[in-house]
Coordinates of C-alpha atoms and ligand atoms in Angstrom, one line a residue:
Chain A
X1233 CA -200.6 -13.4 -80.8
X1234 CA -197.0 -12.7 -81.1
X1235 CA -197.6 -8.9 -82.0
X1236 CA -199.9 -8.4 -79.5
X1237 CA -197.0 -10.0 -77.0
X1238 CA -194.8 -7.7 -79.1
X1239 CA -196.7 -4.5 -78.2
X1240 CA -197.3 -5.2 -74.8
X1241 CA -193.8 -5.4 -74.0
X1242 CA -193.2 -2.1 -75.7
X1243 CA -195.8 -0.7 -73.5
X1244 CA -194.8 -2.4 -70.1
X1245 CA -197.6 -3.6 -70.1
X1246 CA -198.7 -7.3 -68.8
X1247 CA -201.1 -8.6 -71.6
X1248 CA -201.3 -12.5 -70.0
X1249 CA -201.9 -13.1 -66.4
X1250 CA -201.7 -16.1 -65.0
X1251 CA -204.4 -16.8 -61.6
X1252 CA -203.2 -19.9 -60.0
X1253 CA -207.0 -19.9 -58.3
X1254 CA -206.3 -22.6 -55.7
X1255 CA -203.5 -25.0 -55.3
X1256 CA -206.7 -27.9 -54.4
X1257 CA -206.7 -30.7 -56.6
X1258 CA -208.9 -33.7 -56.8
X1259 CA -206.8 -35.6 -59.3
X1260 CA -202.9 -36.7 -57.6
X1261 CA -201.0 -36.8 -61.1
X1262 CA -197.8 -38.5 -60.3
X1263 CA -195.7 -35.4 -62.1
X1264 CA -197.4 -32.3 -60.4
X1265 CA -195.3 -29.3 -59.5
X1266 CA -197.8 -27.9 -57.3
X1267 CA -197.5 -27.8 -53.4
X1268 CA -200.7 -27.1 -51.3
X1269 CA -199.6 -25.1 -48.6
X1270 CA -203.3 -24.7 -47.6
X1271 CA -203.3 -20.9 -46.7
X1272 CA -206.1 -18.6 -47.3
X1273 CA -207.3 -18.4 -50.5
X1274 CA -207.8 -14.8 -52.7
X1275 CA -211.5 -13.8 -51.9
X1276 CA -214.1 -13.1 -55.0
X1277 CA -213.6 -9.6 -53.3
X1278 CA -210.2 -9.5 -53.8
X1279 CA -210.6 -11.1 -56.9
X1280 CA -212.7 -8.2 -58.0
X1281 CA -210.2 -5.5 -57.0
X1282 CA -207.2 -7.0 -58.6
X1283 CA -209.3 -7.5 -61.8
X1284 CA -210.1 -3.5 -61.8
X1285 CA -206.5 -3.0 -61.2
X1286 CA -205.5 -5.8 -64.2
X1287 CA -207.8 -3.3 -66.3
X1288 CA -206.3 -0.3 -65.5
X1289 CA -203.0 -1.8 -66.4
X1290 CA -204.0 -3.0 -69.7
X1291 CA -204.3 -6.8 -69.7
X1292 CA -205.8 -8.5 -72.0
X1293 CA -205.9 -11.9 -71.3
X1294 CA -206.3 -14.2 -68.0
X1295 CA -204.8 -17.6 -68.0
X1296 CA -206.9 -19.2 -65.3
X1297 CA -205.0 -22.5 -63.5
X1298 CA -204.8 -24.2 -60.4
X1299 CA -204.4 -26.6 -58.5
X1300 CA -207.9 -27.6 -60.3
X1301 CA -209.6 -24.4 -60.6
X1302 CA -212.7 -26.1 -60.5
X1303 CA -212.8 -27.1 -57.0
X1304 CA -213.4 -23.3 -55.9
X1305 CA -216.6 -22.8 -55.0
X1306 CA -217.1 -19.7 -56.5
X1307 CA -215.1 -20.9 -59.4
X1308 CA -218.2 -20.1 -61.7
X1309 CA -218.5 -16.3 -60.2
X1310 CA -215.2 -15.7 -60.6
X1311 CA -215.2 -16.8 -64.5
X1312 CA -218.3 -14.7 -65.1
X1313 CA -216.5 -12.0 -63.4
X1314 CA -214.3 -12.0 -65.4
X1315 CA -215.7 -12.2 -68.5
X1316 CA -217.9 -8.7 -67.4
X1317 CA -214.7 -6.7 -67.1
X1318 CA -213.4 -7.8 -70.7
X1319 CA -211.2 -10.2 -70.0
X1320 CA -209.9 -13.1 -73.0
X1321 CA -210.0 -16.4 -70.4
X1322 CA -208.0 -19.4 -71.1
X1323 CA -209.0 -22.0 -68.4
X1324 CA -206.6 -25.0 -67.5
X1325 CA -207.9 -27.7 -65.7
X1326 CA -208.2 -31.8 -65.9
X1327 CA -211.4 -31.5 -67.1
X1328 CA -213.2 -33.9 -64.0
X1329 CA -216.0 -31.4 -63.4
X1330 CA -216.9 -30.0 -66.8
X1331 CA -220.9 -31.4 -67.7
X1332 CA -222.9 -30.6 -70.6
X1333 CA -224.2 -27.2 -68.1
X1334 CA -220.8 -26.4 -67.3
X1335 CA -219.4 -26.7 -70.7
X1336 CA -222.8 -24.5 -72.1
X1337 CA -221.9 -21.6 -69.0
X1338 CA -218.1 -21.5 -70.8
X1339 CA -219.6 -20.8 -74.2
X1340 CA -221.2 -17.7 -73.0
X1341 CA -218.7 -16.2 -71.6
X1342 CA -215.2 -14.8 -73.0
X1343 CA -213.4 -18.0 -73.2
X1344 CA -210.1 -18.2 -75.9
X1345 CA -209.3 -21.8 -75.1
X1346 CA -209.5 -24.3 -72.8
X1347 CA -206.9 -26.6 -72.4
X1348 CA -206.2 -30.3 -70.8
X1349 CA -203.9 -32.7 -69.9
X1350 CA -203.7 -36.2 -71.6
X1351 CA -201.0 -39.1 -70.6
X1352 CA -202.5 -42.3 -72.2
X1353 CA -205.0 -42.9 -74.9
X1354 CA -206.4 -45.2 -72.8
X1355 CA -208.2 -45.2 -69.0
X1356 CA -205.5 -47.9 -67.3
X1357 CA -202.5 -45.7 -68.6
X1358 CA -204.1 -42.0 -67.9
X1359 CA -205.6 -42.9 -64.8
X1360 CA -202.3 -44.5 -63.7
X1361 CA -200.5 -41.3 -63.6
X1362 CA -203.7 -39.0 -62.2
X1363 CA -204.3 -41.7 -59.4
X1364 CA -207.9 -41.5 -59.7
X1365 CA -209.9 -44.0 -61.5
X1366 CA -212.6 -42.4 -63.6
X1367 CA -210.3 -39.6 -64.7
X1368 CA -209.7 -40.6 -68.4
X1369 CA -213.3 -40.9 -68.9
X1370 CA -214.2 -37.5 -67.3
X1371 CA -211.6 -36.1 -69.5
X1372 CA -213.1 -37.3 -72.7
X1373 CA -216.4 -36.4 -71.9
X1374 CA -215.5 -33.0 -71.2
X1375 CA -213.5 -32.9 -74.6
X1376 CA -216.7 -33.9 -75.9
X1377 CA -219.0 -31.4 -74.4
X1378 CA -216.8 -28.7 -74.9
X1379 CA -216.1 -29.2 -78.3
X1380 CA -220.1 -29.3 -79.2
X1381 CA -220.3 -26.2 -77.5
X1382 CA -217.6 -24.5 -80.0
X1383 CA -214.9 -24.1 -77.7
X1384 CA -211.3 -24.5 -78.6
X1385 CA -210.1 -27.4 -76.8
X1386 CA -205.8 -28.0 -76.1
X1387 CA -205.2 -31.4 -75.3
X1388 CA -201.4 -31.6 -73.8
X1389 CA -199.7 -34.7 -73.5
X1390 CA -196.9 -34.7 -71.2
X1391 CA -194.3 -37.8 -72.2
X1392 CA -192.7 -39.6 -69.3
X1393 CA -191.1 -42.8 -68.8
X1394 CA -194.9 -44.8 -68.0
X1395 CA -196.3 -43.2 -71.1
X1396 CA -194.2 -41.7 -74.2
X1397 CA -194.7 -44.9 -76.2
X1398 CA -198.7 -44.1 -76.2
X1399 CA -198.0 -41.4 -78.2
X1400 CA -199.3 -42.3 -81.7
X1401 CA -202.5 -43.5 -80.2
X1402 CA -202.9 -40.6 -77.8
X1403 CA -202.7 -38.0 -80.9
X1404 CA -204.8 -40.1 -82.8
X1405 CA -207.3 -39.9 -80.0
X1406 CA -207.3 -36.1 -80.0
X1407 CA -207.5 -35.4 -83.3
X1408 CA -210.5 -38.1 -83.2
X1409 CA -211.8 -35.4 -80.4
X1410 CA -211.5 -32.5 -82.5
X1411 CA -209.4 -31.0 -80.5
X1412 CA -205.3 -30.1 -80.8
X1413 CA -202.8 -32.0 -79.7
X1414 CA -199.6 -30.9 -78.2
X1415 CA -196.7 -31.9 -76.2
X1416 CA -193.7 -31.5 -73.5
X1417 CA -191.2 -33.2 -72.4
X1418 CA -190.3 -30.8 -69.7
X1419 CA -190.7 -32.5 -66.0
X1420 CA -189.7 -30.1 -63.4
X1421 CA -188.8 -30.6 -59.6
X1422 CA -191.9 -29.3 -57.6
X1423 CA -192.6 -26.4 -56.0
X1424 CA -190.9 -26.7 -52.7
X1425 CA -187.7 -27.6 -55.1
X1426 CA -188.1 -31.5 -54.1
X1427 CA -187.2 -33.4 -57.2
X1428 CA -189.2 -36.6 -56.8
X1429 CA -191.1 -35.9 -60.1
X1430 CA -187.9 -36.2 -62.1
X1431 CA -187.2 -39.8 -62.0
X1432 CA -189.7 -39.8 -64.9
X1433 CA -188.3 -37.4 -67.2
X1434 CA -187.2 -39.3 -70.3
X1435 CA -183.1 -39.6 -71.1
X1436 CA -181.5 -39.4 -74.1
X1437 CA -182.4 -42.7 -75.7
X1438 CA -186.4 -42.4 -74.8
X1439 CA -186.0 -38.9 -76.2
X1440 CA -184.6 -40.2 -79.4
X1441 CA -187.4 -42.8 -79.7
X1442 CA -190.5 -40.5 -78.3
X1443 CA -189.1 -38.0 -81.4
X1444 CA -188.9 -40.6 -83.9
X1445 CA -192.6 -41.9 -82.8
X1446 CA -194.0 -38.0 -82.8
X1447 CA -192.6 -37.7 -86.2
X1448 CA -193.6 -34.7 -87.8
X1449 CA -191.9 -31.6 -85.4
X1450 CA -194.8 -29.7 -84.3
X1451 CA -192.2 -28.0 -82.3
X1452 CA -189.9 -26.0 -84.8
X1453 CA -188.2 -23.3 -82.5
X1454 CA -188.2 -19.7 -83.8
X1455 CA -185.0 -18.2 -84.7
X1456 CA -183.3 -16.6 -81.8
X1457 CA -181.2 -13.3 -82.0
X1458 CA -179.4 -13.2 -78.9
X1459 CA -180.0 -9.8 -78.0
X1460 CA -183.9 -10.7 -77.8
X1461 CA -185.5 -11.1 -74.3
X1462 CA -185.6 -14.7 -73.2
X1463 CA -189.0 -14.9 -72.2
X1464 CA -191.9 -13.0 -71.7
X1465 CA -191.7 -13.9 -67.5
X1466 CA -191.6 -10.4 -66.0
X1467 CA -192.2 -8.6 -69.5
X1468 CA -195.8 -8.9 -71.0
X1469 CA -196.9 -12.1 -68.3
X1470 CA -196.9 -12.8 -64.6
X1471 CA -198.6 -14.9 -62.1
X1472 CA -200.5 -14.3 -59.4
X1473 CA -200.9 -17.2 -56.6
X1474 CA -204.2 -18.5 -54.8
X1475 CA -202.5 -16.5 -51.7
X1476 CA -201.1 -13.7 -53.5
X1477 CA -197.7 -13.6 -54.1
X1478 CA -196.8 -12.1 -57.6
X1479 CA -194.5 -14.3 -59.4
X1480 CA -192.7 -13.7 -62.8
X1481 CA -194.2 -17.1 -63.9
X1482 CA -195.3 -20.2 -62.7
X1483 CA -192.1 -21.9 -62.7
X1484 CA -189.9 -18.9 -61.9
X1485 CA -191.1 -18.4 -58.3
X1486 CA -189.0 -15.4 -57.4
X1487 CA -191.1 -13.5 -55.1
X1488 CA -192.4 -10.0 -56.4
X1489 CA -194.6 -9.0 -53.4
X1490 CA -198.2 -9.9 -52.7
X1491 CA -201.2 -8.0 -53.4
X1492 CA -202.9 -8.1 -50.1
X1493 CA -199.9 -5.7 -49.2
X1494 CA -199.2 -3.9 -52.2
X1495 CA -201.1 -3.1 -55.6
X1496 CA -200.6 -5.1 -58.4
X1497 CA -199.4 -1.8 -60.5
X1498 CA -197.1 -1.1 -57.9
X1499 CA -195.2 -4.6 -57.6
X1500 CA -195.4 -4.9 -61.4
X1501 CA -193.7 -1.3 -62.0
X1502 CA -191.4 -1.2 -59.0
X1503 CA -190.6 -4.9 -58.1
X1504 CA -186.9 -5.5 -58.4
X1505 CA -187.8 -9.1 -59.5
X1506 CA -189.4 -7.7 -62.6
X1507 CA -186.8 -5.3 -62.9
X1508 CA -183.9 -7.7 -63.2
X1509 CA -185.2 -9.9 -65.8
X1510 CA -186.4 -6.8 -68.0
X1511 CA -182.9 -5.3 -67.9
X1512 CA -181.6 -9.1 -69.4
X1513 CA -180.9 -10.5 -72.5
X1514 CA -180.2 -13.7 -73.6
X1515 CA -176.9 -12.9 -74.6
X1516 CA -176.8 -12.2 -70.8
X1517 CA -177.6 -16.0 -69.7
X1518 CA -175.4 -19.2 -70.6
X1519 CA -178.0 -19.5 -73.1
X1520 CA -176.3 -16.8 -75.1
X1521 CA -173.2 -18.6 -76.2
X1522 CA -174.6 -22.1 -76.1
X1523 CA -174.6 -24.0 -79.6
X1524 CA -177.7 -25.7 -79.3
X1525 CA -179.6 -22.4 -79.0
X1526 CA -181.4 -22.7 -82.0
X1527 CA -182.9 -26.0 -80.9
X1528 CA -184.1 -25.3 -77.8
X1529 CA -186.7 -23.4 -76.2
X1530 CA -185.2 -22.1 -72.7
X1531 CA -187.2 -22.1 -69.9
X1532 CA -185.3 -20.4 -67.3
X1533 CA -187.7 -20.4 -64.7
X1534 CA -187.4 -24.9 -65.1
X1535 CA -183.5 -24.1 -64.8
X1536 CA -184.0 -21.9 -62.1
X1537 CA -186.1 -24.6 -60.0
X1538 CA -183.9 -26.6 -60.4
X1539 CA -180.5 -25.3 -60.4
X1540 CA -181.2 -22.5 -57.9
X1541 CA -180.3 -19.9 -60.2
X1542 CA -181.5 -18.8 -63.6
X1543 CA -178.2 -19.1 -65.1
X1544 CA -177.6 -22.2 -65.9
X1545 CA -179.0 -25.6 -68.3
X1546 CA -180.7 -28.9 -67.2
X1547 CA -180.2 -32.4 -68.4
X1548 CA -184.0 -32.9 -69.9
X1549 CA -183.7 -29.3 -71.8
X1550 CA -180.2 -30.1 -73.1
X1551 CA -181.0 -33.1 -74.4
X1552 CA -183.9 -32.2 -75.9
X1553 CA -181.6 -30.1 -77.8
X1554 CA -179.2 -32.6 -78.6
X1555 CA -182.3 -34.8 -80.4
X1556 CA -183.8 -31.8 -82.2
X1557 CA -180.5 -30.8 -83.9
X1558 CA -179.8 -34.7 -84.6
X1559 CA -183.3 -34.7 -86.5
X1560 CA -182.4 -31.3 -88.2
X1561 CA -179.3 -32.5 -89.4
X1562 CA -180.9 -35.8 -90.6
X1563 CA -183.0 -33.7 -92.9
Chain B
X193 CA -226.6 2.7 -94.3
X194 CA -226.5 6.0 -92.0
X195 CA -229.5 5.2 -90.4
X196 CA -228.5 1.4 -89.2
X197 CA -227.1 0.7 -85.8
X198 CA -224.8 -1.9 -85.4
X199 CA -223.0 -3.3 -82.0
X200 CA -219.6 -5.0 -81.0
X201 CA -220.3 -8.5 -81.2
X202 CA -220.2 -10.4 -78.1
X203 CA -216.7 -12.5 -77.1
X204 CA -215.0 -9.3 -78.7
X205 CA -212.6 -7.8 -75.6
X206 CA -210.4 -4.6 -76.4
X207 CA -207.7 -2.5 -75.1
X208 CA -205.9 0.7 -75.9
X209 CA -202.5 -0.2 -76.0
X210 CA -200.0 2.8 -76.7
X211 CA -201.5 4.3 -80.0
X212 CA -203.0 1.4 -80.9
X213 CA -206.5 -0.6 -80.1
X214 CA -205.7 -3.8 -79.7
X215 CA -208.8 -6.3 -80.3
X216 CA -209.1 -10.5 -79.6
X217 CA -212.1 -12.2 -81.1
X218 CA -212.1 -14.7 -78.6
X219 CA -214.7 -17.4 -80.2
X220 CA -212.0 -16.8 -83.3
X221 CA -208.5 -16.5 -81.3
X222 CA -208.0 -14.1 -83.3
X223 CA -205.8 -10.6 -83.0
X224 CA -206.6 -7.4 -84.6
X225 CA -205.1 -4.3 -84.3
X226 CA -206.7 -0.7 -84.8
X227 CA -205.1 2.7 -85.2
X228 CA -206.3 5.3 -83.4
X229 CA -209.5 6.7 -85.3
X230 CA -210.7 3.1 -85.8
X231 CA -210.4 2.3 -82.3
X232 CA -212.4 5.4 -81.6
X233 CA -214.9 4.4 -84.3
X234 CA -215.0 1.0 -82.2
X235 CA -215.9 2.9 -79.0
X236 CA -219.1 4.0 -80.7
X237 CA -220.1 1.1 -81.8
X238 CA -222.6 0.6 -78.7
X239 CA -225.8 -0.4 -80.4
X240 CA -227.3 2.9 -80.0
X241 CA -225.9 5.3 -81.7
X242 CA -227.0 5.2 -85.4
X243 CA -223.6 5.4 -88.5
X244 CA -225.1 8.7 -89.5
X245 CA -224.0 9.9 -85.7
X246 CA -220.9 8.2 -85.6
X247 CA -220.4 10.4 -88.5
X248 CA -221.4 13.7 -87.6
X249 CA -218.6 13.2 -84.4
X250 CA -216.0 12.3 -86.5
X251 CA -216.2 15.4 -88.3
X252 CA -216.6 18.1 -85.4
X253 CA -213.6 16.2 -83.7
X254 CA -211.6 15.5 -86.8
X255 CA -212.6 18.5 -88.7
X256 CA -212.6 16.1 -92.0
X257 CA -216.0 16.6 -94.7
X258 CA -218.7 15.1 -93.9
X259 CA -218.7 13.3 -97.2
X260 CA -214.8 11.8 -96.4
X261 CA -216.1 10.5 -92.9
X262 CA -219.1 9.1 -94.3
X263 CA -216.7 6.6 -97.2
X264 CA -214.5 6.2 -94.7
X265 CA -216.9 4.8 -91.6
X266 CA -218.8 3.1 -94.3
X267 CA -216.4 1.2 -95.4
X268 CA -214.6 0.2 -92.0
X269 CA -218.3 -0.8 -90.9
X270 CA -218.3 -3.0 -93.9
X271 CA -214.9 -4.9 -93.1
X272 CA -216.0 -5.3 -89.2
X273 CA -219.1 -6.8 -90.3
X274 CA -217.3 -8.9 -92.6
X275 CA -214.6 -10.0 -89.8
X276 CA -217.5 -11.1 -88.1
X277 CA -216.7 -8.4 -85.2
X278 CA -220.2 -6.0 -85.1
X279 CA -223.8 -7.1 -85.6
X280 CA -226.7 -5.2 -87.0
X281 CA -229.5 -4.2 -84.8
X282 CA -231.5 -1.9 -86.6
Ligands
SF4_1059 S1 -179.3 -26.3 -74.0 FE1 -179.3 -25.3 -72.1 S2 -177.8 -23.7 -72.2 FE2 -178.2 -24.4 -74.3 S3 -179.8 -23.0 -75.0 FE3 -180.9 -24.8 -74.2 S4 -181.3 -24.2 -72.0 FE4 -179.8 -22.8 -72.8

């Protein structure tokens, strides 16, 4: 996947789009970043004319999120859709709705992966943090449907303070699913920059002990040269909201434009948005001469929510840093 | 083999991208890249043209023997159908 990223960029071309389909969610996960300002959702008609527009760019792949993508109504048209004009789908969603029928209607179409969110192996812990009862065993059972229907199946557990120690028993769990387990750590404020959600992010110490529990580093960061892009935000990905607006990514909500007044080609050749971040570095951001570069992934757009500006660090990525280059030095 | 027909398998999406055609195998996740005659090979790969005519338009637009295009489709058929990317249908 990196080469095709690789090639994309070359081109200036997006190959991953991200559809934030509706900011409607049935589950209230105690963490969540999005904000429901309850304006009118994108049509299937304007659904269809972006996707004809996506083509014409070049894109390859759709990443399809929400909110809980699910809850649209259409939300089965729109995949199908999708899947006709050639798209590579990767759906995100908590799973609540998928049946043995829905998880059969993914397997026909042109679905890469489908991935989940986990926070406790079992249904007190998970459903503590989604707020609903039920949700852990929805969750499993769509695991299990999807993964008898051949579908590649992510299961993401995000640590906080309620649930790092769970760890062990959650990955157990998903390998016992079949599916793949992976991690973050990464809590950021939410969307309308309040920073509730970051009284659970873990601090140094529960980072130490969540690493030494992982164990093995699933996470090895790739060797950074600093005169590489930082991210692919702006370069080969972007997001589009349920209302919309174009942003670099999910997380880096710098406003581009909005398609129901300008084409997607247009705001993704001429938006200064896009522009700035393709004309930067990392050498360019604080990143650049920072020490702990080569243990950390930097996510600029969970600096820039919450800092206010792209160029800077936060505690949780810092001293994620600090632990990884402890545990590298250990070695 | 020229007078079998074979078509892309389904879950396979392409695009052009610069000189290259760029293909995902999405019941795979896997990436594959094509240079430019491949890719065009790819294109017609529709399940109703037979090998022998994906042949004969390689030649009048490539201006290559007929017996060059024929090793050389036949044996790109051959890895497509082992990377589980085309299917036989006649
Ligand atoms: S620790 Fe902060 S400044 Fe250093 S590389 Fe990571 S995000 Fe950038």
């Amino acid at each position: 996947m990196k080469k095709l990223y690789d090639t994309y960029i070359k081109a200036g071309i997006p190959a991953n789009v991200v559809l934030e389909v509706t900011y409607r969610c049935n589950l209230k996960c105690i963490h969540c970043y999005v904000v429901n300002r309850g304006e009118n959702e994108l049509t299937f008609e304007e659904y269809s004319h972006l996707l004809d527009d996506l083509n014409t760019l070049g894109t390859l792949i759709l990443t399809v999120t929400g909110g809980e993508p699910l809850v649209r109504r259409d939300i089965r048209d729109l995949l199908e859709m999708m899947s006709e004009k050639e798209f590579a789908i990767r759906l995100f969603t908590a799973g609540y709705y998928i049946d043995e029928d829905f998880a059969h209607f993914l397997s026909q179409l042109n679905i890469l992966e489908v991935e989940l969110s986990i926070y406790g192996s079992r249904s007190e812990l998970h459903d503590s943090i989604t707020g609903v009862r039920g949700s852990f065993d929805h969750l499993v059972r769509a695991v299990k449907f999807l993964r008898k229907h051949n579908i590649k199946v992510n299961l993401k557990f995000i640590a906080m303070k309620p649930n790092y120690r769970d760890v062990v028993s959650v990955k157990e769990l998903v390998h016992s699913l079949d599916a793949n387990f992976y991690y973050d750590v990464v809590i950021t404020p939410k969307d309308d920059l309040s920073i509730d959600p970051l009284k659970l992010r873990l601090d140094l110490y529960q980072l130490r002990e969540f690493y030494s529990l992982v164990k093995d580093r699933p996470y090895i960061f790739p060797q950074r040269d600093v005169n590489e892009y930082i991210c692919n935000a702006g370069l080969s990905t972007m997001a589009i909201s349920p209302y919309g607006d174009v942003y670099p990514c999910v997380q880096l909500r710098l406003l581009a434009g909005n398609i129901r007044e300008k084409s997607i080609v247009e705001i993704w050749k001429k938006s200064e948005v896009f522009k700035s971040l393709r004309g930067k570095r990392i050498k360019d951001y604080r990143c650049g001469s920072c020490p702990l570069l080569p243990y950390c992934s930097p996510c600029i757009g969970s600096i820039w929510l919450e800092k206010g500006d792209v160029n800077g660090c936060t505690e949780i990525l810092r001293n994620r840093a600090v632990v990884l280059k402890e545990l590298a030095d250990e070695k | 083999m020229r007078e079998e027909i074979y078509r892309r398998k389904k879950g396979v999406v392409h695009r052009k991208i610069l000189d290259e055609y760029i293909l995902v195998d999405t019941r795979e996740g896997e990436v594959l890249t094509l240079n430019e005659v491949g890719g065009e090979i790819w294109d017609l790969i529709d399940g109703r043209r037979s090998v022998a005519e994906i042949i004969r338009m390689l030649v009048e637009q490539y201006e290559v023997s007929e017996e060059d295009a024929e090793g050389d489709v036949e044996e790109f058929l051959t890895q497509l159908l082992e990377a589980g990317l085309i299917e036989r249908v006649k």
